[in-house]
PDB file of C-alpha atoms and ligand atoms in Angstrom:
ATOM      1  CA  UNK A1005     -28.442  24.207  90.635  1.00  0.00           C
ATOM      2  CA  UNK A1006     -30.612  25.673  88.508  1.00  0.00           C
ATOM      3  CA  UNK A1007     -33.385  23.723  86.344  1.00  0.00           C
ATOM      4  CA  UNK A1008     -31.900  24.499  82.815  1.00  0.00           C
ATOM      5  CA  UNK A1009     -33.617  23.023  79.475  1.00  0.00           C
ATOM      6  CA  UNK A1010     -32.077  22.951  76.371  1.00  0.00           C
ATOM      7  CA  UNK A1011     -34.605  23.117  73.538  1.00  0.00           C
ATOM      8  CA  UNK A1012     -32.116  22.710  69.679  1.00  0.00           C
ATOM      9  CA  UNK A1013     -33.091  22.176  66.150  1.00  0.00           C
ATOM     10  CA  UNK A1014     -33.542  23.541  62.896  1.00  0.00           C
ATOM     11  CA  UNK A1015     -35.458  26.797  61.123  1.00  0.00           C
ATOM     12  CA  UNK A1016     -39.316  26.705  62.033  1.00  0.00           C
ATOM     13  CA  UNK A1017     -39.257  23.075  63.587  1.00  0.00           C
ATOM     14  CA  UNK A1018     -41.273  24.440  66.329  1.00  0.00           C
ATOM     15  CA  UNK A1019     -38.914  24.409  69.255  1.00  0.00           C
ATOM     16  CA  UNK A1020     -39.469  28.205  69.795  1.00  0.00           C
ATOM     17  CA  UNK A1021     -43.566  27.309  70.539  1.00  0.00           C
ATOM     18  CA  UNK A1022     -42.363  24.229  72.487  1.00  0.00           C
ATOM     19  CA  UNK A1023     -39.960  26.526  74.295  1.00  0.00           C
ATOM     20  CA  UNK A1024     -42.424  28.658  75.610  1.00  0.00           C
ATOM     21  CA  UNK A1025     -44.840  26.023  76.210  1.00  0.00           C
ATOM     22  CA  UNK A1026     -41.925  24.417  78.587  1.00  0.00           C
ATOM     23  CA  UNK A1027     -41.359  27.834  80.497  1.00  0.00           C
ATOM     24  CA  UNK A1028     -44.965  28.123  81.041  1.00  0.00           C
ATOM     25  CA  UNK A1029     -45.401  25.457  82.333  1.00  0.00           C
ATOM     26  CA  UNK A1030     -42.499  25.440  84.859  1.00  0.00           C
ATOM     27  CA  UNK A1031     -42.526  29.069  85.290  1.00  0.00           C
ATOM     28  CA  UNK A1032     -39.483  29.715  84.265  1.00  0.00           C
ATOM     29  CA  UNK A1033     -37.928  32.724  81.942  1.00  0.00           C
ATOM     30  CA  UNK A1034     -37.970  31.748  78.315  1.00  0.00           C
ATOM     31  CA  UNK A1035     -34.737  32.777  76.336  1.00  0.00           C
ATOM     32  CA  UNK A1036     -34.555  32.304  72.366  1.00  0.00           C
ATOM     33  CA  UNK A1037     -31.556  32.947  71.292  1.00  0.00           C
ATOM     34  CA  UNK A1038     -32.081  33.190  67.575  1.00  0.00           C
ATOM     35  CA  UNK A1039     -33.357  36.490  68.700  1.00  0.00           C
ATOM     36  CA  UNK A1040     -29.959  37.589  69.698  1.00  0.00           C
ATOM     37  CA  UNK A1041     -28.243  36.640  66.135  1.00  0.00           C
ATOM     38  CA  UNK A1042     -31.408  38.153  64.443  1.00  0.00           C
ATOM     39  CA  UNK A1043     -30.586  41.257  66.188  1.00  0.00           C
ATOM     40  CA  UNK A1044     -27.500  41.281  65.200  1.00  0.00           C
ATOM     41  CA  UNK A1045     -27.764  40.835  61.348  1.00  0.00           C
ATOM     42  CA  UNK A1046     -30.095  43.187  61.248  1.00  0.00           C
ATOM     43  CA  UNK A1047     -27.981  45.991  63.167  1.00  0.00           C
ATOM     44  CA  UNK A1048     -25.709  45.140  60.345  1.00  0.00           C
ATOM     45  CA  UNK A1049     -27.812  46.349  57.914  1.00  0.00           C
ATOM     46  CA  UNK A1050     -29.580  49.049  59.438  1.00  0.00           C
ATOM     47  CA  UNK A1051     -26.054  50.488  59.581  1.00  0.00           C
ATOM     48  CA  UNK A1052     -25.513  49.820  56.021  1.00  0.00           C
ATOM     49  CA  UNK A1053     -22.583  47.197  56.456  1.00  0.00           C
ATOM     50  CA  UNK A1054     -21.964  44.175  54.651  1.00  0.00           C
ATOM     51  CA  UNK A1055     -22.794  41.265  56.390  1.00  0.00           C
ATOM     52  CA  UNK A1056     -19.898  39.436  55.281  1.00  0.00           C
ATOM     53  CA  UNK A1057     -17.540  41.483  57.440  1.00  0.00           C
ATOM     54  CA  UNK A1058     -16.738  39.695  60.622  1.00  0.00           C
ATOM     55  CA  UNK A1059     -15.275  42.257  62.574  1.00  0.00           C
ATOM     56  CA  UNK A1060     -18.679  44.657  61.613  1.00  0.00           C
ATOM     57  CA  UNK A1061     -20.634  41.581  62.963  1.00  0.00           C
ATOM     58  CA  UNK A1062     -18.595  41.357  66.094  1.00  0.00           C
ATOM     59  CA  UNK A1063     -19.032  45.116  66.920  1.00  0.00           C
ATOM     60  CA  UNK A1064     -22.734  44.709  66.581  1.00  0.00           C
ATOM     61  CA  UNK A1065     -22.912  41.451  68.536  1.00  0.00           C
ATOM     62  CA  UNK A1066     -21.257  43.780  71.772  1.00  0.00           C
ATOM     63  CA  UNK A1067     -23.265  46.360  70.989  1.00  0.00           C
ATOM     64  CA  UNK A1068     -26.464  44.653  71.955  1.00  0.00           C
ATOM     65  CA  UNK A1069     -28.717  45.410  74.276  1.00  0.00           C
ATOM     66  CA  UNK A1070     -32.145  43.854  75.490  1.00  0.00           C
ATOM     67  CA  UNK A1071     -34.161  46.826  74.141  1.00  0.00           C
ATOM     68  CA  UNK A1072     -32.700  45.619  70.419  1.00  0.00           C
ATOM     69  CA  UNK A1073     -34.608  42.171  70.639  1.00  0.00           C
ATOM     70  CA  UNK A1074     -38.121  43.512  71.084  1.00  0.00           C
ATOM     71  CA  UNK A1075     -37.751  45.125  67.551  1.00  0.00           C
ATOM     72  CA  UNK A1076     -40.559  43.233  65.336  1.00  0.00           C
ATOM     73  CA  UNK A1077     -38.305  43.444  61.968  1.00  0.00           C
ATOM     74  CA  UNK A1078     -36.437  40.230  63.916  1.00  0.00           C
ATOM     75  CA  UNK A1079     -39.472  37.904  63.104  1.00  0.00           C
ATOM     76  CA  UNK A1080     -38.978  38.776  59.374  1.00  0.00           C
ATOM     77  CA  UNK A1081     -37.726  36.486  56.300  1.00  0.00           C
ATOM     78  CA  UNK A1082     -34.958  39.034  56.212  1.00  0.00           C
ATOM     79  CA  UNK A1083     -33.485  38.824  59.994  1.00  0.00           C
ATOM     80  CA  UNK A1084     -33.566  34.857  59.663  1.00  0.00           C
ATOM     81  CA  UNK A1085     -31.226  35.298  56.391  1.00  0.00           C
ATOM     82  CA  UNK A1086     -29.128  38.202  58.037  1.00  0.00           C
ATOM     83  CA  UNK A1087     -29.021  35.729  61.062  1.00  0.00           C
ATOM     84  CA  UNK A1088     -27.355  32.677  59.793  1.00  0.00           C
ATOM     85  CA  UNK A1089     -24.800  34.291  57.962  1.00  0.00           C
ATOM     86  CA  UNK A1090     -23.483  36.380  61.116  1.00  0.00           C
ATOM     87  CA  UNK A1091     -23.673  33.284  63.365  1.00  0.00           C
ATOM     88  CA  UNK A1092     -20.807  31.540  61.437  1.00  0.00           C
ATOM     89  CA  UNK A1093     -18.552  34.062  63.190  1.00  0.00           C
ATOM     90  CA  UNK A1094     -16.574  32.419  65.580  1.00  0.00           C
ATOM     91  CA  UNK A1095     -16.097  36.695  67.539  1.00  0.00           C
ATOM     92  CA  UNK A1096     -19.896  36.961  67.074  1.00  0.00           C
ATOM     93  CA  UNK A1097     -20.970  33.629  69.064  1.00  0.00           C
ATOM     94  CA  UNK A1098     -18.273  34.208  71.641  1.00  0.00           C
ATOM     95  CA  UNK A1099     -19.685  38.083  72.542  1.00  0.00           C
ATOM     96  CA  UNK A1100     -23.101  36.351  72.679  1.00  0.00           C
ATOM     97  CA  UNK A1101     -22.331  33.819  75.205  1.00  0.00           C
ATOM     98  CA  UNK A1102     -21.821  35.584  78.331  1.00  0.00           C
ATOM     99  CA  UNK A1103     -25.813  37.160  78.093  1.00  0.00           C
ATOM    100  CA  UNK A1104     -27.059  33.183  77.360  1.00  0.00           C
ATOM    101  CA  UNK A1105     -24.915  32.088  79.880  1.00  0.00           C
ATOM    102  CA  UNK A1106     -26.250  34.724  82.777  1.00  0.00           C
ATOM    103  CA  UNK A1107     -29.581  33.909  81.545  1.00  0.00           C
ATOM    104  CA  UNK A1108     -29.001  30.102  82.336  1.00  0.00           C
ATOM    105  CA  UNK A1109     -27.838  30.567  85.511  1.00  0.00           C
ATOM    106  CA  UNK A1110     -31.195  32.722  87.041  1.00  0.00           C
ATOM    107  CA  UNK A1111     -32.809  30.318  89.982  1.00  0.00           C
ATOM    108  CA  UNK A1112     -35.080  28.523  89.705  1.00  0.00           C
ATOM    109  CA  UNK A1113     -33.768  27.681  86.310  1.00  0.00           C
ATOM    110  CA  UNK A1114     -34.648  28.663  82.594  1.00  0.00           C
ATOM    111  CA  UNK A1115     -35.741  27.404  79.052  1.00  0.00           C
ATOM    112  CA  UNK A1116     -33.658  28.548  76.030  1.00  0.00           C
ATOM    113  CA  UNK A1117     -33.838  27.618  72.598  1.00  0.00           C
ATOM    114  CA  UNK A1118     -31.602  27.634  69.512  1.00  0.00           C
ATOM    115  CA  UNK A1119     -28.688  25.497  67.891  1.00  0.00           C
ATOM    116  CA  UNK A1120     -25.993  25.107  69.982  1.00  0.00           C
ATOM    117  CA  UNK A1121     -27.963  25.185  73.827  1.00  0.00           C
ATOM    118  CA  UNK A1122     -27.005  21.692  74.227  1.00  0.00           C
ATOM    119  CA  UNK A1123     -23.952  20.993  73.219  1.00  0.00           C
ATOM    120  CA  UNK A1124     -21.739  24.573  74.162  1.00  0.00           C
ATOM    121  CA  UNK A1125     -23.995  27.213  76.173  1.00  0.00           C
ATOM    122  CA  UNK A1126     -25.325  24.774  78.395  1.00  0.00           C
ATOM    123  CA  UNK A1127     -23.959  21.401  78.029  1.00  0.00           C
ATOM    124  CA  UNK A1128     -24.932  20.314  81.849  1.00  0.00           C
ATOM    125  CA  UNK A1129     -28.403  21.976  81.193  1.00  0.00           C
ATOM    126  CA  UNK A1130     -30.585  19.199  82.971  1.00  0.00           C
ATOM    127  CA  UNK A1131     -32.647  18.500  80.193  1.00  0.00           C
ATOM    128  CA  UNK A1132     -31.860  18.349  76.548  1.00  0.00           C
ATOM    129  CA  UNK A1133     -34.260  18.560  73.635  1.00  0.00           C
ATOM    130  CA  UNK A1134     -33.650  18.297  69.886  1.00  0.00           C
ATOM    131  CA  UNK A1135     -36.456  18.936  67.489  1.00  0.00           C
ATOM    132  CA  UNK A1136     -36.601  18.462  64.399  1.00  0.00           C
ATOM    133  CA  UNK A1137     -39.729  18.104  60.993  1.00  0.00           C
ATOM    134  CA  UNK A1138     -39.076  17.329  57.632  1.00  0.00           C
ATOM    135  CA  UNK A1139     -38.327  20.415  55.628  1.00  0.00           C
ATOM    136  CA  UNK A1140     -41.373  20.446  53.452  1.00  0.00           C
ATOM    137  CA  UNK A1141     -43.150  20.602  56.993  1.00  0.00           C
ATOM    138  CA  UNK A1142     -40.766  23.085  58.479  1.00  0.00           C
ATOM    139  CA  UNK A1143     -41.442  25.086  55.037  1.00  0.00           C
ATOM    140  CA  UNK A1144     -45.289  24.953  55.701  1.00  0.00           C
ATOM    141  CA  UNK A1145     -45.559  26.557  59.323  1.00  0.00           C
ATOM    142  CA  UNK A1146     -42.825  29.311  58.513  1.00  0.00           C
ATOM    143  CA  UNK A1147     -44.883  30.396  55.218  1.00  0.00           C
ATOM    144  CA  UNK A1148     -48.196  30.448  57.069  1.00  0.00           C
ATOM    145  CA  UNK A1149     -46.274  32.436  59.865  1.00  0.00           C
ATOM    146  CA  UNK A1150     -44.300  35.117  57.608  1.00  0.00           C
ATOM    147  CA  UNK A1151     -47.602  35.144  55.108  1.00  0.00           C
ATOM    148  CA  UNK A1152     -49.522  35.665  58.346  1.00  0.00           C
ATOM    149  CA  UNK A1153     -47.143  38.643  59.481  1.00  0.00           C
ATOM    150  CA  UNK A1154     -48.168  40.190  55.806  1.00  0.00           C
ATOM    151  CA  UNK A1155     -44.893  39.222  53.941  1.00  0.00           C
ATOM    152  CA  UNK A1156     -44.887  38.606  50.387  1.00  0.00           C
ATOM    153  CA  UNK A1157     -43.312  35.279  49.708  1.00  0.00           C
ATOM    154  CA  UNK A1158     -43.915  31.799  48.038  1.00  0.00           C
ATOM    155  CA  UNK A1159     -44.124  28.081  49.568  1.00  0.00           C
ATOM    156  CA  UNK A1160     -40.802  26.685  47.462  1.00  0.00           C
ATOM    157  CA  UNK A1161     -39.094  30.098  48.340  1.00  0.00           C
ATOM    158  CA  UNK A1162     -39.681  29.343  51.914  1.00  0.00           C
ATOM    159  CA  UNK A1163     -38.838  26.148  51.410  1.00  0.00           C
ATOM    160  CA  UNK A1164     -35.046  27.288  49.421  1.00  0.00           C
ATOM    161  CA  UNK A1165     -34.816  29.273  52.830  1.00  0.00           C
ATOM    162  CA  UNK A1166     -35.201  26.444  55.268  1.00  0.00           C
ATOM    163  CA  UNK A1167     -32.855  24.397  52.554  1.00  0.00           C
ATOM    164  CA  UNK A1168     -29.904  26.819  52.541  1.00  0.00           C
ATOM    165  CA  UNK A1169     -30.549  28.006  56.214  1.00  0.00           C
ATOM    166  CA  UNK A1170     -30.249  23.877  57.404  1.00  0.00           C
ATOM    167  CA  UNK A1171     -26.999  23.760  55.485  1.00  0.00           C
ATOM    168  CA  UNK A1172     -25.576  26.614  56.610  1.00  0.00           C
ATOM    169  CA  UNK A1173     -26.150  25.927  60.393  1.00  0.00           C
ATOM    170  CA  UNK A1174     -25.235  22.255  60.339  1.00  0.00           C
ATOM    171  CA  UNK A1175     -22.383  22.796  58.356  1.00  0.00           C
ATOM    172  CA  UNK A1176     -20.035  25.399  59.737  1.00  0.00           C
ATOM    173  CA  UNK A1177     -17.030  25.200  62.007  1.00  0.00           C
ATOM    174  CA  UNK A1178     -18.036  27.296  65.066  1.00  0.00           C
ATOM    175  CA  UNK A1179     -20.819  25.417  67.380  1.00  0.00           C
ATOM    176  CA  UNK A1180     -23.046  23.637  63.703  1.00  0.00           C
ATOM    177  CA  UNK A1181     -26.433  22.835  64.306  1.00  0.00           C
ATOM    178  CA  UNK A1182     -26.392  19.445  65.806  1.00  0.00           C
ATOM    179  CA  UNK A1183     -27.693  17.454  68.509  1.00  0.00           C
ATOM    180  CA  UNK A1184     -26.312  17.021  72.008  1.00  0.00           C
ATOM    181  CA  UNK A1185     -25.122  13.264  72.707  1.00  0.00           C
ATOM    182  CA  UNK A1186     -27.716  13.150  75.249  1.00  0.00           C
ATOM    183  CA  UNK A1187     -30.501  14.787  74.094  1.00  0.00           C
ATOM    184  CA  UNK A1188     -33.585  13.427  72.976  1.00  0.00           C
ATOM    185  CA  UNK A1189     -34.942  13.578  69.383  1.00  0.00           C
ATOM    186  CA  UNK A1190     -38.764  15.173  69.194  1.00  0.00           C
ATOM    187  CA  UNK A1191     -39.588  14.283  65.440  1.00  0.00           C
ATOM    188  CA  UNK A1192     -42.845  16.690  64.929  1.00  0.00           C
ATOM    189  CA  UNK A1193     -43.412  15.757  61.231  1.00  0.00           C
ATOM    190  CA  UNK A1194     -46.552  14.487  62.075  1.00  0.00           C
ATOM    191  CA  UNK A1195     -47.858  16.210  64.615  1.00  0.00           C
ATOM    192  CA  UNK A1196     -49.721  18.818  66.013  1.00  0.00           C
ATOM    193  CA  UNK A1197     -48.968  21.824  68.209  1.00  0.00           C
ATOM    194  CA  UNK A1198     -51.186  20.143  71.039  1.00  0.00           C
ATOM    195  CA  UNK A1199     -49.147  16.532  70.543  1.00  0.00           C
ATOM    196  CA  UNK A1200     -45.854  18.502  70.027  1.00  0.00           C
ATOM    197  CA  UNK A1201     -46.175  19.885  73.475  1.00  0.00           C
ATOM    198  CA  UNK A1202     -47.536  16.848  75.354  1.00  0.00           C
ATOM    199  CA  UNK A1203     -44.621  14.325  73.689  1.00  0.00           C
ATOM    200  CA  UNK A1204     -41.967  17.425  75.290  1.00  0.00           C
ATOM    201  CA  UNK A1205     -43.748  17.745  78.511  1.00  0.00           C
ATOM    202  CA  UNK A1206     -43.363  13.462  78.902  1.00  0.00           C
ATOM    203  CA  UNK A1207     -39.680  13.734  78.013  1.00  0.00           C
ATOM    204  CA  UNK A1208     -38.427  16.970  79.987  1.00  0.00           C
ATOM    205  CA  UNK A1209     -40.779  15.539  83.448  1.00  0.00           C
ATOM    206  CA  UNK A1210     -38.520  12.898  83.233  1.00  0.00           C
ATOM    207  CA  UNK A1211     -35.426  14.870  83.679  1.00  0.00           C
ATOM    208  CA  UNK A1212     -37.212  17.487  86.061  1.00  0.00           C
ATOM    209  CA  UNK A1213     -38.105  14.370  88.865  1.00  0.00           C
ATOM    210  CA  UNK A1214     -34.578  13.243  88.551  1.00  0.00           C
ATOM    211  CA  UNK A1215     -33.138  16.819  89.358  1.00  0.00           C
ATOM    212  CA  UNK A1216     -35.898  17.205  92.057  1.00  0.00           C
ATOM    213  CA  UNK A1217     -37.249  20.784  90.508  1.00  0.00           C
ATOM    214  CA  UNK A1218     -40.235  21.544  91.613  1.00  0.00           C
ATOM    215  CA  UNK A1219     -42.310  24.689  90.061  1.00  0.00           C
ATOM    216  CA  UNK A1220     -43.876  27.484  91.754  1.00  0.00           C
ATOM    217  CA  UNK A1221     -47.330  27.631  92.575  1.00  0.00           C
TER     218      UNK A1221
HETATM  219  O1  C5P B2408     -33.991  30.204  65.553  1.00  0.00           O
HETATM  220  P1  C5P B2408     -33.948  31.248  64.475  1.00  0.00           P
HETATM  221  O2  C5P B2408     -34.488  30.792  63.168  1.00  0.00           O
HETATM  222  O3  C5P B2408     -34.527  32.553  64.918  1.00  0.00           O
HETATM  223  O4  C5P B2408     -32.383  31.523  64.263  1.00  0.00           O
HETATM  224  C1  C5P B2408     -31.905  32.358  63.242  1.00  0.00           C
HETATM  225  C2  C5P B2408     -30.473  31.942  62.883  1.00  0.00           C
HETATM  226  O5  C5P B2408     -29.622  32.272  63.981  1.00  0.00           O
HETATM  227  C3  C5P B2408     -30.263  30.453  62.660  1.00  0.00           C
HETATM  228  O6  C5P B2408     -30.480  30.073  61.316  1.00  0.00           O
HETATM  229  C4  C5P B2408     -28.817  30.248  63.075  1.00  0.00           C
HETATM  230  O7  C5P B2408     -27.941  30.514  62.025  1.00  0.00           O
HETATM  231  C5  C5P B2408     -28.605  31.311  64.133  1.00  0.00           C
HETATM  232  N1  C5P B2408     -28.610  30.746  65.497  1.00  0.00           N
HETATM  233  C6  C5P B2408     -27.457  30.145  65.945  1.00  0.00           C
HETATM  234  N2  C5P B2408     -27.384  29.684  67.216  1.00  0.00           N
HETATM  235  C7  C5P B2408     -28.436  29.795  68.042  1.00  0.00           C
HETATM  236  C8  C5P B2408     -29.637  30.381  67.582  1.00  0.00           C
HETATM  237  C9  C5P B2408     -29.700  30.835  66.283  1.00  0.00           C
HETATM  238  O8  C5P B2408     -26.482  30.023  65.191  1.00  0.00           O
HETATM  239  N3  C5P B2408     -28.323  29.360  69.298  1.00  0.00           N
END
């Protein structure tokens, strides 16, 4: 079976750098899927539709292909908006699922990260991770990251973001932002990127010895 961790949580709580850290480390193929909804708000509005039409949503989510996700407008203030208002389409996460769920079942395994990896993509994944940070903290590392990528923005905007984005995600019908029964909280409020990664490489070894994975190389 392969070695599948779940990494979950909100906006810019860091489980996309822990993520990666994770597949690094076990050599496995890294998979964030807010890339995927990204992509598809944004093909939304490069085709000039209104991202409050499901069914224009639904088209774009089938539409996708992996050449869409390397596009750098994704990483922008913009995509993460466009995002979270086409994942509350129930047609849009179903025509994503079948891509997560190929990518879960590569051998030897895989990391993915996002909202919902837990607790309906991969429910058996073998090891579960939910991270979360304050908001104000969250706030801080996304406006050094999109002020970094040249964006225009200020800290309480950022911060309004993470706000509306949190409530968005945790509070809709299809597959809300919450964590898996069995995974284990990572609270990264006061930490650093070095201590992030070293408290998720304690709690994901655990799970890897009990599934007997062992890494390449
Ligand atoms: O993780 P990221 O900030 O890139 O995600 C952008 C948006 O995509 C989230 O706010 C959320 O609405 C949506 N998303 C989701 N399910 C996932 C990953 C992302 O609904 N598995």
């Amino acid at each position: 079976m392969p070695f599948v961790i779940a990494v979950d949580g909100p906006a810019a709580s860091g489980k996309g750098t822990l993520a990666q850290g994770l597949a690094r480390l076990y050599g496995l193929p890294h998979l964030d899927s807010g890339l995927l909804y990204r992509a598809v708000g944004v093909a939304v509005e490069t085709s000039g539709g209104d991202l409050g039409d499901a069914a224009a949503a639904e088209a774009a989510a089938r539409a996708l292909g992996p050449a869409d996700l390397a596009d750098p407008r994704l990483r922008t203030r913009e995509a993460g908006e466009a995002a979270s208002r086409v994942a509350v389409y129930p047609a849009v996460r179903a025509a994503l699922k079948a891509f997560q769920h190929a990518f879960a079942a590569q051998e030897p395994g895989a990391v993915i990260d996002g909202r919902d990896i837990g607790t309906v993509i991969c429910p058996n994944a073998a090891a579960k991770l939910f991270v979360t940070a304050r908001p104000e903290v969250r706030a801080e590392r996304r406006w050094k990251q999109l002020v970094g990528q040249g964006e225009t923005v200020s800290r309480a905007e950022v911060l309004d973001d993470i706000r509306i984005r949190d409530e968005r995600d945790s509070g809709r019908a299809a597959s809300p932002l919450k964590a898996a029964d069995d995974a284990v909280l990572l609270d990264t409020s006061e930490m650093t990127i070095d201590e992030a990664a070293d408290a998720a490489r304690r709690i994901i070894e655990a799970a890897r010895v009990r599934q007997g994975f062992t890494p390449k190389g």
